[in-house]
Amino acid sequence: MDWNSSLIKNLEWSDKIINLAGKQKVADEIAAKVKDGDILGVGSGSTSYLALIAIANRIREEKLNVKAIPTSLEISMFCSKLGVPLTTLYENKPDWLFDGADEVDPNNSLIKGRGGAMFKEKLLIASSEVSYIIVDDSKMVPKLCTNFPIPVEVFPQALLYVERELRALGADSLALRPAKGKDGPVITENGNIILDCMFDEVGHSLERDIKSITGVIESGLFIGYNLHILMASNT
Ligand code: 5RP
């Protein structure tokens, strides 16, 4: 039976996608990697969305048996719209994953989480055999925290304790991420809040140090992961 609703069918990316041509090229490269039977971890954000469209086209045209494990509600709705079957981490381990990033430093360490989905993004990157991160020039930085803060997902009642501990680790500006379309802070898909933190220095142990604070669910800092960075350029 059909819901007779166009809400999912008519979903579109809500913002202008910058560097569309470059991202489209890498989206096609990602889609070309898909093999029949693959379980894919699907990242969040506009770059992942474009790659998902290219993959959905291959699934439809070549009748591939591929399943996706989405990193957010946003991308799971796009999977539904595009006819990409879903599965979960209870049933499957991803063969590989693709995602975007907000910053990449010369050691391939990342900041992610502009979309607030960093907990599940990290869980899926950790669970996947191979992870492809698609970025354009604007995301390459000499050091992390150049343009983007490190987002930290926090259990709401732990906010002030976590703030104190983050300052002790060297966070010099912290902001509670405000919601758009709702009064008050962003509430993550896990029912938590986000502190966006700027650090002058992002040392090698910072990801682990942040994670060890009681009340921190996860951060958007990725240091020392085995990632394949794919560059989307317009040329
Ligand atoms: C969402 C993310 C995104 O992958 C990151 O923000 C990149 O997004 P875009 O591809 O739209 O630039 O981490 O939590």
Coordinates of C-alpha atoms and ligand atoms in Angstrom, one line a residue:
M1 CA 0.0 0.0 0.0
D2 CA 1.2 3.6 -0.7
W3 CA 1.0 6.6 1.7
N4 CA 0.0 8.8 -1.2
S5 CA 2.4 11.4 0.1
S6 CA 5.0 13.5 -1.8
L7 CA 7.0 14.5 1.3
I8 CA 9.9 12.1 0.7
K9 CA 9.5 12.0 -3.1
N10 CA 9.9 15.8 -3.3
L11 CA 12.9 16.1 -0.9
E12 CA 15.7 18.2 -2.3
W13 CA 19.0 19.4 -0.9
S14 CA 18.0 22.5 1.2
D15 CA 21.0 24.7 0.3
K16 CA 23.1 25.7 -2.7
I17 CA 25.7 23.1 -3.4
I18 CA 29.1 24.8 -4.0
N19 CA 31.6 23.4 -6.4
L20 CA 28.9 21.3 -7.9
A21 CA 30.8 20.2 -11.1
G22 CA 33.9 19.0 -9.1
K23 CA 31.8 17.2 -6.5
Q24 CA 29.7 15.6 -9.3
K25 CA 32.9 14.2 -10.9
V26 CA 34.0 12.6 -7.6
A27 CA 30.5 11.4 -7.0
D28 CA 30.7 9.5 -10.3
E29 CA 34.1 8.0 -9.3
I30 CA 32.6 6.8 -6.0
A31 CA 29.6 5.3 -7.8
A32 CA 32.0 3.4 -10.2
K33 CA 33.4 1.6 -7.1
V34 CA 30.1 0.0 -6.2
K35 CA 30.0 -3.8 -6.7
D36 CA 27.0 -6.1 -6.6
G37 CA 26.4 -7.2 -3.0
D38 CA 28.1 -4.2 -1.3
I39 CA 27.0 -2.9 2.0
L40 CA 27.7 0.9 2.0
G41 CA 28.2 3.3 4.8
V42 CA 26.6 6.5 3.6
G43 CA 27.9 9.8 5.0
S44 CA 25.9 13.1 5.5
G45 CA 26.1 16.5 3.8
S46 CA 25.8 17.7 0.2
T47 CA 28.8 15.8 -1.1
S48 CA 27.5 12.5 0.1
Y49 CA 24.1 13.4 -1.3
L50 CA 25.5 13.8 -4.8
A51 CA 27.5 10.5 -4.5
L52 CA 24.3 8.8 -3.3
I53 CA 22.4 10.0 -6.4
A54 CA 25.1 8.6 -8.7
I55 CA 25.0 5.3 -6.8
A56 CA 21.2 5.1 -6.9
N57 CA 21.4 5.5 -10.7
R58 CA 23.7 2.5 -11.0
I59 CA 21.6 0.4 -8.6
R60 CA 18.5 1.2 -10.8
E61 CA 20.1 0.8 -14.2
E62 CA 22.2 -2.3 -13.4
K63 CA 19.7 -3.9 -10.9
L64 CA 22.5 -4.1 -8.3
N65 CA 21.9 -5.7 -4.9
V66 CA 23.3 -3.0 -2.7
K67 CA 22.3 -1.9 0.8
A68 CA 23.1 1.3 2.7
I69 CA 23.7 2.1 6.3
P70 CA 23.0 5.9 6.7
T71 CA 24.8 8.2 9.1
S72 CA 21.8 10.5 9.6
L73 CA 18.1 10.9 9.3
E74 CA 18.7 13.3 6.5
I75 CA 20.6 10.8 4.3
S76 CA 18.3 7.9 5.3
M77 CA 15.4 9.9 3.9
F78 CA 17.3 10.5 0.7
C79 CA 18.0 6.8 0.5
S80 CA 14.3 6.2 0.6
K81 CA 13.6 8.8 -2.0
L82 CA 16.2 7.4 -4.3
G83 CA 15.2 3.7 -3.8
V84 CA 18.4 2.6 -2.1
P85 CA 17.6 -0.2 0.3
L86 CA 18.6 0.3 4.0
T87 CA 20.1 -2.0 6.5
T88 CA 21.6 -1.5 10.0
L89 CA 24.8 -2.3 11.9
Y90 CA 22.9 -5.1 13.7
E91 CA 22.6 -7.0 10.4
N92 CA 25.6 -5.9 8.4
K93 CA 29.2 -4.5 8.6
P94 CA 29.8 -1.9 5.8
D95 CA 32.3 -3.0 3.1
W96 CA 33.2 0.6 2.6
L97 CA 31.9 4.1 3.3
F98 CA 31.9 7.5 1.7
D99 CA 31.4 10.9 3.4
G100 CA 32.4 14.6 3.3
A101 CA 34.4 16.7 5.7
D102 CA 34.6 20.3 6.9
E103 CA 38.4 20.5 7.3
V104 CA 41.3 18.2 6.3
D105 CA 44.9 18.9 7.5
P106 CA 48.2 17.7 5.8
N107 CA 48.1 14.5 7.9
N108 CA 44.6 13.6 6.7
S109 CA 43.1 14.4 10.1
L110 CA 39.6 15.8 9.9
I111 CA 36.9 18.0 11.4
K112 CA 33.4 16.8 10.6
G113 CA 30.0 17.5 12.0
R114 CA 28.7 20.7 10.5
G115 CA 25.5 18.7 10.0
G116 CA 25.6 17.5 13.6
A117 CA 25.8 13.8 12.7
M118 CA 29.4 13.2 13.8
F119 CA 28.6 10.4 16.3
K120 CA 27.1 8.1 13.7
E121 CA 29.6 9.3 11.1
K122 CA 32.5 8.2 13.4
L123 CA 30.7 5.0 14.3
L124 CA 30.4 4.1 10.6
I125 CA 33.9 5.1 9.7
A126 CA 35.2 3.0 12.6
S127 CA 33.0 0.1 11.4
S128 CA 33.9 0.2 7.7
E129 CA 36.8 -1.6 6.1
V130 CA 37.6 1.3 3.8
S131 CA 36.5 5.0 4.0
Y132 CA 36.5 7.6 1.2
I133 CA 36.3 11.2 2.2
I134 CA 35.3 13.6 -0.6
V135 CA 36.4 17.2 -0.3
D136 CA 37.2 20.2 -2.4
D137 CA 40.1 22.7 -2.1
S138 CA 38.2 24.9 0.3
K139 CA 38.3 22.1 2.9
M140 CA 42.1 21.7 2.9
V141 CA 43.7 23.6 5.7
P142 CA 47.3 23.9 7.1
K143 CA 46.0 23.1 10.6
L144 CA 42.6 22.0 12.1
C145 CA 40.4 24.7 13.6
T146 CA 41.3 27.2 10.8
N147 CA 37.8 27.7 9.5
F148 CA 35.6 25.3 11.5
P149 CA 35.3 24.6 15.2
I150 CA 35.4 21.0 16.6
P151 CA 31.8 20.0 17.4
V152 CA 31.3 18.1 20.6
E153 CA 28.1 16.2 21.3
V154 CA 27.2 16.5 24.9
F155 CA 24.6 14.9 27.2
P156 CA 22.5 18.0 28.1
Q157 CA 22.9 17.8 31.9
A158 CA 26.6 17.5 31.6
L159 CA 26.9 20.9 29.7
L160 CA 28.7 23.0 32.3
Y161 CA 30.9 20.2 33.5
V162 CA 32.0 19.4 30.0
E163 CA 32.5 23.1 29.3
R164 CA 34.9 23.4 32.2
E165 CA 36.9 20.3 31.1
L166 CA 37.1 21.5 27.5
R167 CA 38.5 24.8 28.6
A168 CA 41.0 22.9 30.7
L169 CA 42.0 21.1 27.4
G170 CA 42.6 24.4 25.7
A171 CA 39.3 25.3 24.1
D172 CA 39.4 29.1 23.8
S173 CA 36.0 29.7 22.4
L174 CA 32.9 27.6 23.0
A175 CA 29.4 28.1 21.6
L176 CA 26.2 26.1 22.2
R177 CA 25.0 25.4 18.6
P178 CA 21.7 27.2 18.1
A179 CA 18.9 25.5 16.2
K180 CA 17.3 26.9 13.0
G181 CA 13.6 26.3 12.8
K182 CA 13.3 25.7 16.6
D183 CA 13.9 27.9 19.6
G184 CA 17.0 27.0 21.7
P185 CA 19.9 24.7 20.9
V186 CA 20.2 22.1 18.2
I187 CA 19.1 18.7 19.6
T188 CA 21.0 15.9 17.9
E189 CA 19.4 12.7 16.6
N190 CA 20.6 11.1 19.9
G191 CA 18.8 13.7 22.1
N192 CA 22.0 15.7 23.0
I193 CA 23.4 19.2 22.4
I194 CA 26.4 20.4 20.5
L195 CA 29.3 22.6 21.8
D196 CA 31.3 24.1 18.9
C197 CA 34.9 24.6 20.2
M198 CA 37.9 26.4 18.8
F199 CA 41.3 25.3 19.8
D200 CA 44.6 27.1 19.1
E201 CA 46.4 23.8 19.0
V202 CA 45.0 20.5 18.0
G203 CA 47.4 18.0 19.5
H204 CA 47.6 14.3 18.7
S205 CA 45.8 13.2 21.9
L206 CA 43.0 15.8 21.7
E207 CA 40.4 13.5 20.2
R208 CA 41.0 10.9 22.9
D209 CA 41.1 13.6 25.6
I210 CA 37.8 15.1 24.6
K211 CA 36.2 11.7 24.4
S212 CA 37.4 10.8 27.9
I213 CA 35.3 13.6 29.5
T214 CA 32.2 12.2 31.2
G215 CA 29.2 13.5 29.4
V216 CA 30.8 13.7 26.0
I217 CA 29.1 11.4 23.5
E218 CA 31.5 12.1 20.6
S219 CA 33.5 14.8 18.8
G220 CA 33.9 15.6 15.2
L221 CA 37.7 15.3 15.4
F222 CA 39.2 12.4 13.5
I223 CA 43.0 12.0 14.1
G224 CA 45.0 9.2 12.6
Y225 CA 42.2 7.3 10.8
N226 CA 43.0 5.2 7.7
L227 CA 41.1 7.4 5.2
H228 CA 41.3 7.9 1.5
I229 CA 40.8 11.5 0.6
L230 CA 39.3 12.2 -2.8
M231 CA 39.7 15.7 -4.1
A232 CA 36.8 17.3 -6.0
S233 CA 38.2 20.1 -8.2
N234 CA 36.5 22.1 -10.9
T235 CA 39.3 21.7 -13.4
Ligands
5RP1 C1 28.0 16.4 8.4 C2 29.3 16.4 7.9 C3 29.5 16.6 6.4 O1 30.1 15.5 5.9 C4 30.4 17.8 6.2 O2 29.8 18.9 6.9 C5 30.6 18.1 4.8 O3 29.4 18.6 4.2 P1 29.3 19.1 2.7 O4 29.6 17.9 1.9 O5 27.9 19.6 2.6 O6 30.3 20.2 2.6 O7 30.3 16.1 8.6 O8 27.9 16.1 9.8

